[in-house]
Short mmCIF file of C-alpha atoms in Angstrom, two decimals:
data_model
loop_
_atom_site.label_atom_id
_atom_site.label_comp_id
_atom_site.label_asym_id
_atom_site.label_seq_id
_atom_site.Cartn_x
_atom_site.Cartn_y
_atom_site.Cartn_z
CA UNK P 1 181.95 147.50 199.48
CA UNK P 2 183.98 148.81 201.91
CA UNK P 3 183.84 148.78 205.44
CA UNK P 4 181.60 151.85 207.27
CA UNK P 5 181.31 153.08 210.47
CA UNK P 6 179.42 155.85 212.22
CA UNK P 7 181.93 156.37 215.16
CA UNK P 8 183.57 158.95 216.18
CA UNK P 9 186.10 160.27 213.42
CA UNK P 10 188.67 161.45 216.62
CA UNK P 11 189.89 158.11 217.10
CA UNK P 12 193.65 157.99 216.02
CA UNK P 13 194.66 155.56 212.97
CA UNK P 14 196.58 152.75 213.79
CA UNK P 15 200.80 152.97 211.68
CA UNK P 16 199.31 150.04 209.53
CA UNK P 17 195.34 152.17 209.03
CA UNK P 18 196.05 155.39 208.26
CA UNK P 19 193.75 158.28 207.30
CA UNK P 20 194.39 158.84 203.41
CA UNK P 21 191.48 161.15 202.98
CA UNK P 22 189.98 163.07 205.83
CA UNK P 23 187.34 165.60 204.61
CA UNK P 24 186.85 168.04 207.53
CA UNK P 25 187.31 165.29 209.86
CA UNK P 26 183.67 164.54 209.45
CA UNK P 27 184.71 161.51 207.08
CA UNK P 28 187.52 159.74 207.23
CA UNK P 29 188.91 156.69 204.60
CA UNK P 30 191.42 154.36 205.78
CA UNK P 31 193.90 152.86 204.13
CA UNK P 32 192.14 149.50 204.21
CA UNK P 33 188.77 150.78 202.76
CA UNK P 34 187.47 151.46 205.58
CA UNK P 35 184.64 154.94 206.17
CA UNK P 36 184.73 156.29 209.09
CA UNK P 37 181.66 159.13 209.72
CA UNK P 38 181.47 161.85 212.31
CA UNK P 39 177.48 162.08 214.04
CA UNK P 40 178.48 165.20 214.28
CA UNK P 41 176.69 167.94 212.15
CA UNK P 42 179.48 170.19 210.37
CA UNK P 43 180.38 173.45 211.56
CA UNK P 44 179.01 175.30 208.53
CA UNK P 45 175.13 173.65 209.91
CA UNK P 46 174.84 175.33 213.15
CA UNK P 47 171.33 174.51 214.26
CA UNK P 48 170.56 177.98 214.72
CA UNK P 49 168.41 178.62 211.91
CA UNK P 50 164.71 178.59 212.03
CA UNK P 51 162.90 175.38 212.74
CA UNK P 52 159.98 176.24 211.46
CA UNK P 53 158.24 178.97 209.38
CA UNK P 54 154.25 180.19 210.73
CA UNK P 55 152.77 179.50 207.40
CA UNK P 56 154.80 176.51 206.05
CA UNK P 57 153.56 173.20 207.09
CA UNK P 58 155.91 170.01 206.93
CA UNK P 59 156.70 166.55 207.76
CA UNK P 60 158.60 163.25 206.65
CA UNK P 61 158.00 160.52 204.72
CA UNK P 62 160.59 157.27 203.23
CA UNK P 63 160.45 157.09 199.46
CA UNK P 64 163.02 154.38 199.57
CA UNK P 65 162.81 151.43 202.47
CA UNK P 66 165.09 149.07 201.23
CA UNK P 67 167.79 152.54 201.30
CA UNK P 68 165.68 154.61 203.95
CA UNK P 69 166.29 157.10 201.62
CA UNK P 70 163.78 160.16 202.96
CA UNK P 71 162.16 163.35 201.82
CA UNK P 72 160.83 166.37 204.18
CA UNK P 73 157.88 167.63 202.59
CA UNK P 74 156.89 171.19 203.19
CA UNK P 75 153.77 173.07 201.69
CA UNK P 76 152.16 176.17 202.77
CA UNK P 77 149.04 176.09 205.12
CA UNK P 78 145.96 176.68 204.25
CA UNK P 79 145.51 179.02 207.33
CA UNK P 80 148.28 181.33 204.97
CA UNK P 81 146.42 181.14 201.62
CA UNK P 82 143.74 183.62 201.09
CA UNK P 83 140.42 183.47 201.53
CA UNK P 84 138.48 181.60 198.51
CA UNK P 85 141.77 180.72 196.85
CA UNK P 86 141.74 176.76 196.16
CA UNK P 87 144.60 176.91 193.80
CA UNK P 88 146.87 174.36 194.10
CA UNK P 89 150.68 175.09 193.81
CA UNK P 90 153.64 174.42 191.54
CA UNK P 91 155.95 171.17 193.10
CA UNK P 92 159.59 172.06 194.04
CA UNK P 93 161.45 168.71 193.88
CA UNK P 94 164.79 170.38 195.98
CA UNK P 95 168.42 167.45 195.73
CA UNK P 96 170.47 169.37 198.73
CA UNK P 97 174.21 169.99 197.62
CA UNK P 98 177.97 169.08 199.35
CA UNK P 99 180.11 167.23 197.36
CA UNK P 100 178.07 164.27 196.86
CA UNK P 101 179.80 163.05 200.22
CA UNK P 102 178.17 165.62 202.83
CA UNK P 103 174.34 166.67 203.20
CA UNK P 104 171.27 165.58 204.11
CA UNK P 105 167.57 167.01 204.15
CA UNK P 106 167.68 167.55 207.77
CA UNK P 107 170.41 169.85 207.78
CA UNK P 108 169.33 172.64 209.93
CA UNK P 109 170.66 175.19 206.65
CA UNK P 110 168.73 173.38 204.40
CA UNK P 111 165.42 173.08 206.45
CA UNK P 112 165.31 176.95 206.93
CA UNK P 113 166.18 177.29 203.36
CA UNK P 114 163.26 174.95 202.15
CA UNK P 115 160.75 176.59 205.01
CA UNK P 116 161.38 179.73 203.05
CA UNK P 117 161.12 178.64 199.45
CA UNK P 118 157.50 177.27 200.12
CA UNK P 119 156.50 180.09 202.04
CA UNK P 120 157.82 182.48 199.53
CA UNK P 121 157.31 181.07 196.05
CA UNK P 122 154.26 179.65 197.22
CA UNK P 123 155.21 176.09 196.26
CA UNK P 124 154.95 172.80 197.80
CA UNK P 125 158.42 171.97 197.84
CA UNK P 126 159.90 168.10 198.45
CA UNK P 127 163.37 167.88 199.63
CA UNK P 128 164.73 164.22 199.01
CA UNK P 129 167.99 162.99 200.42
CA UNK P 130 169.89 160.43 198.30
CA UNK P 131 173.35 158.05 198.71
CA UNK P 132 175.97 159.36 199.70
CA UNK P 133 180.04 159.01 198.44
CA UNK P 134 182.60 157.34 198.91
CA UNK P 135 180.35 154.51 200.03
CA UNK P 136 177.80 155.00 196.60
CA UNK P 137 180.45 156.16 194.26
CA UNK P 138 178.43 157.99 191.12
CA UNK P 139 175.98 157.58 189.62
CA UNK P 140 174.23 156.63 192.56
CA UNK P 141 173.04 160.28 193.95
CA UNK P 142 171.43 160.15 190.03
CA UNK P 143 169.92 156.99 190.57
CA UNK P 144 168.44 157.69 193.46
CA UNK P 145 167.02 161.26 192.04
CA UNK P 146 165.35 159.22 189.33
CA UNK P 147 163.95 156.89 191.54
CA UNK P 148 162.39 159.46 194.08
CA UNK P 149 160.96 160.99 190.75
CA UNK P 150 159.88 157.70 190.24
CA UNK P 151 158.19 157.56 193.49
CA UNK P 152 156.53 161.44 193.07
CA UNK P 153 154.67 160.12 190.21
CA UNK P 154 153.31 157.31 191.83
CA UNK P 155 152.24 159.54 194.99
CA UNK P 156 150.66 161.87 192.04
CA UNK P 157 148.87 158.34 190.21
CA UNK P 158 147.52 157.92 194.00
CA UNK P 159 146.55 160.90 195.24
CA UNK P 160 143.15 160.39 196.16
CA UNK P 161 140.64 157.61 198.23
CA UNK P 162 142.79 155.05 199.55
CA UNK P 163 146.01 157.21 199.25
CA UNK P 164 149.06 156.75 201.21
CA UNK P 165 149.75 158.77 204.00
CA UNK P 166 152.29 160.99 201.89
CA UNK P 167 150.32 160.76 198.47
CA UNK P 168 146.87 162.40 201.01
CA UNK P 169 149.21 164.96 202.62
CA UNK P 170 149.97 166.36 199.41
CA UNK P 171 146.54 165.90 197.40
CA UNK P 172 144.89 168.79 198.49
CA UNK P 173 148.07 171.06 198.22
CA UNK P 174 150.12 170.01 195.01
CA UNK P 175 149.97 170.35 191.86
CA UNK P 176 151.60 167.58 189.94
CA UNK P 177 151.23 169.07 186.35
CA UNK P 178 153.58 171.80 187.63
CA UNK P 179 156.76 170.26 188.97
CA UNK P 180 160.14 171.32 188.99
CA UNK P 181 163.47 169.93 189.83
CA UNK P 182 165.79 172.06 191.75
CA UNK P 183 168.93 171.72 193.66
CA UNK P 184 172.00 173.27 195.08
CA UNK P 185 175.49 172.56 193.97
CA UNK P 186 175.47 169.14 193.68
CA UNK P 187 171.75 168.53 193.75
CA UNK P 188 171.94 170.97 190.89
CA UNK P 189 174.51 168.61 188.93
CA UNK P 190 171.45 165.61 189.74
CA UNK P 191 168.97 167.92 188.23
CA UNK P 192 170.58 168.24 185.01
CA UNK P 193 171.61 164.55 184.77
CA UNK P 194 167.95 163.67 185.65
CA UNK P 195 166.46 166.90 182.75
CA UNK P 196 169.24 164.70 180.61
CA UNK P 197 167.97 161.21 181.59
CA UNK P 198 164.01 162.22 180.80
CA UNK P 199 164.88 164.52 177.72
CA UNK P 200 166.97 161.14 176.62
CA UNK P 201 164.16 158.53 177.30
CA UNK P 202 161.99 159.53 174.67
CA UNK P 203 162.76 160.23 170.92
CA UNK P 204 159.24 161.67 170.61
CA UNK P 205 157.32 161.74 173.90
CA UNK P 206 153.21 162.03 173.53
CA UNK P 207 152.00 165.11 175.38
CA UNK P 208 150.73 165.00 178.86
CA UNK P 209 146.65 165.62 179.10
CA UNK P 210 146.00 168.10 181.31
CA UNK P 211 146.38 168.00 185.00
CA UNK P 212 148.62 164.68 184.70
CA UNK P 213 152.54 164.39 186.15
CA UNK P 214 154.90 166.50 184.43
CA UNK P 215 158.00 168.37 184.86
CA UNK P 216 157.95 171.69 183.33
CA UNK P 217 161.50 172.64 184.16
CA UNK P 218 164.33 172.73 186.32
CA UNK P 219 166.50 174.92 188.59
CA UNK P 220 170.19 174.72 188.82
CA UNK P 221 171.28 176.43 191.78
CA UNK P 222 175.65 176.86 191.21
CA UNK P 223 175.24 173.41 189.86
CA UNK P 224 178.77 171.31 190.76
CA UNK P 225 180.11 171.12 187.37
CA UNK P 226 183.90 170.17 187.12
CA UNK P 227 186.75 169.10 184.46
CA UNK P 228 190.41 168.62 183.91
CA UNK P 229 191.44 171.95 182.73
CA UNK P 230 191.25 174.85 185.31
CA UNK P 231 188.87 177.90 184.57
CA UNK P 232 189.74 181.53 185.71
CA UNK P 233 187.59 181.67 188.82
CA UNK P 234 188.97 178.43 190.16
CA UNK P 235 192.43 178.88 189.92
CA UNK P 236 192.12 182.34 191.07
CA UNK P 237 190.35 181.13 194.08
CA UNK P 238 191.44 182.30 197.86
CA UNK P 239 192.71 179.71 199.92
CA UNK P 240 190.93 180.97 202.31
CA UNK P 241 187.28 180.58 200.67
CA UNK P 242 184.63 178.10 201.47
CA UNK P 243 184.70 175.55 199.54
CA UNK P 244 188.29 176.29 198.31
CA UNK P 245 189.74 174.12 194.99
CA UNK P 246 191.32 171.84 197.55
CA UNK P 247 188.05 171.01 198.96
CA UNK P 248 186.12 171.01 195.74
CA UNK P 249 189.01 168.29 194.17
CA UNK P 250 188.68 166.07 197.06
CA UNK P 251 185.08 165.84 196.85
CA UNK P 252 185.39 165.29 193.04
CA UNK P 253 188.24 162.11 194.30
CA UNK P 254 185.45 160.24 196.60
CA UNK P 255 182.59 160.78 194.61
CA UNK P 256 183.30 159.94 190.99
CA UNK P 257 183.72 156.54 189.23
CA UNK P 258 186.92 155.05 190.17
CA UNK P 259 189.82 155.49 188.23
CA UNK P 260 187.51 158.57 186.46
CA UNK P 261 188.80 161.85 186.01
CA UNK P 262 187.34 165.18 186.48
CA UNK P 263 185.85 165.02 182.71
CA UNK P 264 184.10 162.22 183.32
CA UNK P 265 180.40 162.90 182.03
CA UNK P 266 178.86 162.97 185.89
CA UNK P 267 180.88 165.63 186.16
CA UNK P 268 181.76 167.29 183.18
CA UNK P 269 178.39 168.35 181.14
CA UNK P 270 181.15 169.15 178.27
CA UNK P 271 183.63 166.31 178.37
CA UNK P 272 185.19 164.01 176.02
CA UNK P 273 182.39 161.37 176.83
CA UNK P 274 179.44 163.75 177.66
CA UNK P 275 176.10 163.68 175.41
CA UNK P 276 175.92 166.52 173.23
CA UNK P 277 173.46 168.53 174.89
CA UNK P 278 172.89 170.26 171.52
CA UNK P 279 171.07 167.26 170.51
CA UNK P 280 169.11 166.64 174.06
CA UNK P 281 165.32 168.09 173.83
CA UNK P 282 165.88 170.16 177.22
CA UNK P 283 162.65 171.79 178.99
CA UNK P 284 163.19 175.22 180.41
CA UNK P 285 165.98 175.60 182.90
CA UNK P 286 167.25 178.40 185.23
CA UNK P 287 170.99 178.71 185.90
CA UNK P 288 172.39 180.23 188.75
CA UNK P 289 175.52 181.68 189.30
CA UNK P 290 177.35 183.59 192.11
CA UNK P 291 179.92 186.53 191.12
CA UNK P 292 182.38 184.63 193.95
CA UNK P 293 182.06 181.21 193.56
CA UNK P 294 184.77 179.34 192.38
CA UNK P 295 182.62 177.24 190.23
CA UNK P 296 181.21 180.71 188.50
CA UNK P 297 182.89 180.03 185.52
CA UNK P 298 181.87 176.78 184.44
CA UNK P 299 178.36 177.60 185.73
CA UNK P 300 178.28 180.86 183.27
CA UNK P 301 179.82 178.91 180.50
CA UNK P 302 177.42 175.80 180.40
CA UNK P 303 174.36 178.34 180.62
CA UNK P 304 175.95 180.59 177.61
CA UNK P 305 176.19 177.40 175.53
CA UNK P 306 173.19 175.69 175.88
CA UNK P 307 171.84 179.60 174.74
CA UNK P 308 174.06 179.34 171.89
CA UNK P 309 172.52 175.42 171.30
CA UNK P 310 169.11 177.46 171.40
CA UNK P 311 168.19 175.55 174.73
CA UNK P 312 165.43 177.79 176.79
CA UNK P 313 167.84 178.92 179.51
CA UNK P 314 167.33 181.38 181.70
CA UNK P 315 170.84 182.86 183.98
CA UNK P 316 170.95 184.57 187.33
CA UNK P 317 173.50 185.76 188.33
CA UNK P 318 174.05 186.89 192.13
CA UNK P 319 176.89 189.75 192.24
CA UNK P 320 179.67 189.44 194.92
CA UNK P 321 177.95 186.00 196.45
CA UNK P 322 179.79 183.23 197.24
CA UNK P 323 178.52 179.36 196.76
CA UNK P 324 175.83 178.35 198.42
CA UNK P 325 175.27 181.72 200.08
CA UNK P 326 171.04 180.92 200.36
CA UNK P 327 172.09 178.19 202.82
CA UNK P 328 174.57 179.89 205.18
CA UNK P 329 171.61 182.98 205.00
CA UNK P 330 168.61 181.64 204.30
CA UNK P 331 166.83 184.82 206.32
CA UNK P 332 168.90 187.51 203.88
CA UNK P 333 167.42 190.28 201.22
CA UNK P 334 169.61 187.92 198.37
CA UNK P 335 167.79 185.17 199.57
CA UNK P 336 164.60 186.48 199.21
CA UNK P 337 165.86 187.98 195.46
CA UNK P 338 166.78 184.21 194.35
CA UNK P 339 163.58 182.95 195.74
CA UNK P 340 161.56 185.63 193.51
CA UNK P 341 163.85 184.55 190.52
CA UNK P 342 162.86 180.82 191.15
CA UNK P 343 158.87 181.91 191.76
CA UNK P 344 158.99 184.23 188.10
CA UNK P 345 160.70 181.04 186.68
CA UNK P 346 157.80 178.94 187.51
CA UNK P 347 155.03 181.11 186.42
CA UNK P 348 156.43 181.52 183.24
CA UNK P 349 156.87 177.95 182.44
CA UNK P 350 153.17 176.88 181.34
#
C-alpha cells in the first residue's frame, strides 16, 4: 500500500518526487506512491452552513473500529413530533458523494444537508462515511456500504434491553422495516452497487415478517456513473463548471481498479463487463438528475433503461441545476422540492 500522509499538501516535491496527480491540492500522489492529504476542508465546504437544525436531534457512533469508519446519526425529536403521534419513521441510510477520493460525513455541506432531510421528510436518516481513493482503490467504498448495512441490521436485531448505545438511540425513533439507501454522486453509484449486491444474493429471497429489517428502496441522487465513450452533456461541458470533465476523469484515474478503464463495471452500470440489470430483481429506485450536470446524460439514460427493462424507477429531474446543487444550498426552495420528492418516494414504497 502506498505510503500516506496527512501533512500539509504545500510542501514542494523534491526533482526526484514529483506531484503526478494533485486534485485541488487537497491530495497529492507522488511519483513514488506516496499520498499526501491536506487537513484542510475544501473550499466548496465552507463551514458556514447550519450546525444544527431545532427539531433534528444527532450524534456519532463507529460502525467500523478496526477502519474507524463512522456514521452521524440524525432523527427528529420528539419535542417536534405531534402530540399522541408514536409513529416511528422510515430509515435514510445517506453514502456522501466526491469522487470516491474527497468527502466525509462531517462535511459542514453535508451535515446541513442531512439536518434538513430528517427534519423535512421526517426520517431518521444515517450518514456513514466509508474508504477513501487512491489509498482503497474500488470496490472498497462498496465494501464498506455493505458492511455498514451489515452493521444497521445488527443495531435493528438489538434494538432493545441490553442495546448498544447506538442500537437504544435509535429504538424508539426508527423504523427498520422501512429503510432506504440514498446517496449523492458517488454515494449514489454505492447505492446501486449495494441494490445490485442484495438483488444478486438471493435467487428467491423468503419475505420479511412484518416489522423485521428491510430495504424497501433506494435513492440515487446524480449517481457518478461513467464510461469510455463521451455523452452530449459531458463533452459539451464548460470549463468553467464545477466538477468539470477534467475533474470528473481524474477522480475516475484514482479511484478505479488499476489498469481499469472508465467501463469498468464500478463505474459503468452498462459496460462490457457489467451485470445485466435486466436480469437483477431491483426494488423501487428514484433517479435524480440535474438539467446542468455534466453527468445528466448518463444519469437520464440508465433511469430510461431500467424503465424500458420494466424496473420500478422513478426520475426527477431538477431543471437548470447543476451537480450536487442540495449540498452547496442545502437552505434553497430546490432543496426543499428534492426533499419532498425523496419523502413521496418513501411513502409510496410499502
Amino acid at each position: 500500500m502506498p505510503a500516506v500522509s496527512a501533512a500539509s499538501c504545500c510542501a514542494a516535491a523534491t526533482p526526484a518526487n514529483d506531484v503526478v496527480e494533485d486534485l485541488l491540492g487537497f491530495l497529492r500522489v507522488l511519483s513514488d506512491g506516496t499520498i499526501v492529504r491536506s487537513p484542510a476542508e475544501p473550499v466548496f465546504c465552507p463551514d458556514t452552513f447550519p450546525d444544527s437544525h431545532p427539531s433534528v436531534e444527532w450524534k456519532e457512533a463507529v460502525y467500523d473500529k478496526a477502519k474507524n469508519l463512522r456514521v452521524r446519526m440524525y432523527k427528529p425529536s420528539a419535542a417536534a413530533a405531534p402530540a399522541g403521534n408514536a409513529k416511528k419513521l422510515p430509515v435514510l441510510v445517506h453514502f456522501h458523494g466526491g469522487g470516491f477520493c474527497l468527502g466525509s460525513c462531517t462535511w459542514g455541506n453535508v451535515h446541513a444537508f442531512c439536518l434538513r432531510l430528517a427534519a423535512d421528510a421526517g426520517a431518521v436518516v444515517l450518514s456513514a462515511g466509508y474508504r477513501l481513493a487512491p489509498e482503497h482503490r474500488l470496490p472498497a467504498a462498496f465494501d464498506d456500504g455493505a458492511a455498514f448495512m451489515r452493521w444497521l441490521r445488527d443495531q435493528s436485531a438489538s434494538a432493545g434491553a441490553g442495546a448498544d448505545d447506538a442500537a437504544s438511540w435509535l429504538a424508539d425513533t426508527a423504523d427498520f422495516g422501512r429503510v432506504f439507501v440514498t446517496g449523492d454522486s458517488a454515494g449514489g453509484t454505492i447505492a446501486h452497487h449495494l441494490a445490485v449486491r442484495a438483488a444478486s444474493g438471493s435467487a428467491a429471497p423468503e419475505p420479511e415478517p412484518a416489522g423485521a429489517f428491510a430495504v424497501r428502496g433506494y435513492v440515487l441522487l446524480m449517481p457518478f456513473f461513467g464510461g469510455v465513450r463521451r455523452t452530449a452533456s459531458e463533452a459539451e461541458c464548460p470549463a468553467a463548471a464545477f466538477p468539470n470533465l477534467d475533474l470528473v476523469d481524474q477522480f475516475w484515474r484514482l479511484s478505479l481498479p488499476a489498469g481499469a478503464t472508465r467501463d469498468h463495471p464500478v463505474a459503468n452500470p452498462f459496460g462490457p463487463e457489467s451485470p445485466d440489470l435486466g436480469l437483477v430483481d431491483l426494488p423501487p429506485v428514484l433517479v435524480v438528475a440535474g438539467g446542468l450536470d455534466l453527468i445528466r446524460d448518463r444519469t437520464v439514460d440508465f433511469a430510461e433503461r431500467l424503465a424500458a427493462m420494466g424496473k420500478p424507477v422513478e426520475l426527477a429531474e431538477f431543471a437548470g441545476k447543476a451537480h450536487g446543487f442540495y449540498l452547496h444550498e442545502p437552505g434553497s426552495e430546490a432543496t426543499g422540492e428534492l426533499i419532498q420528492a425523496v419523502a413521496r418516494f418513501v411513502d409510496g414504497c410499502v
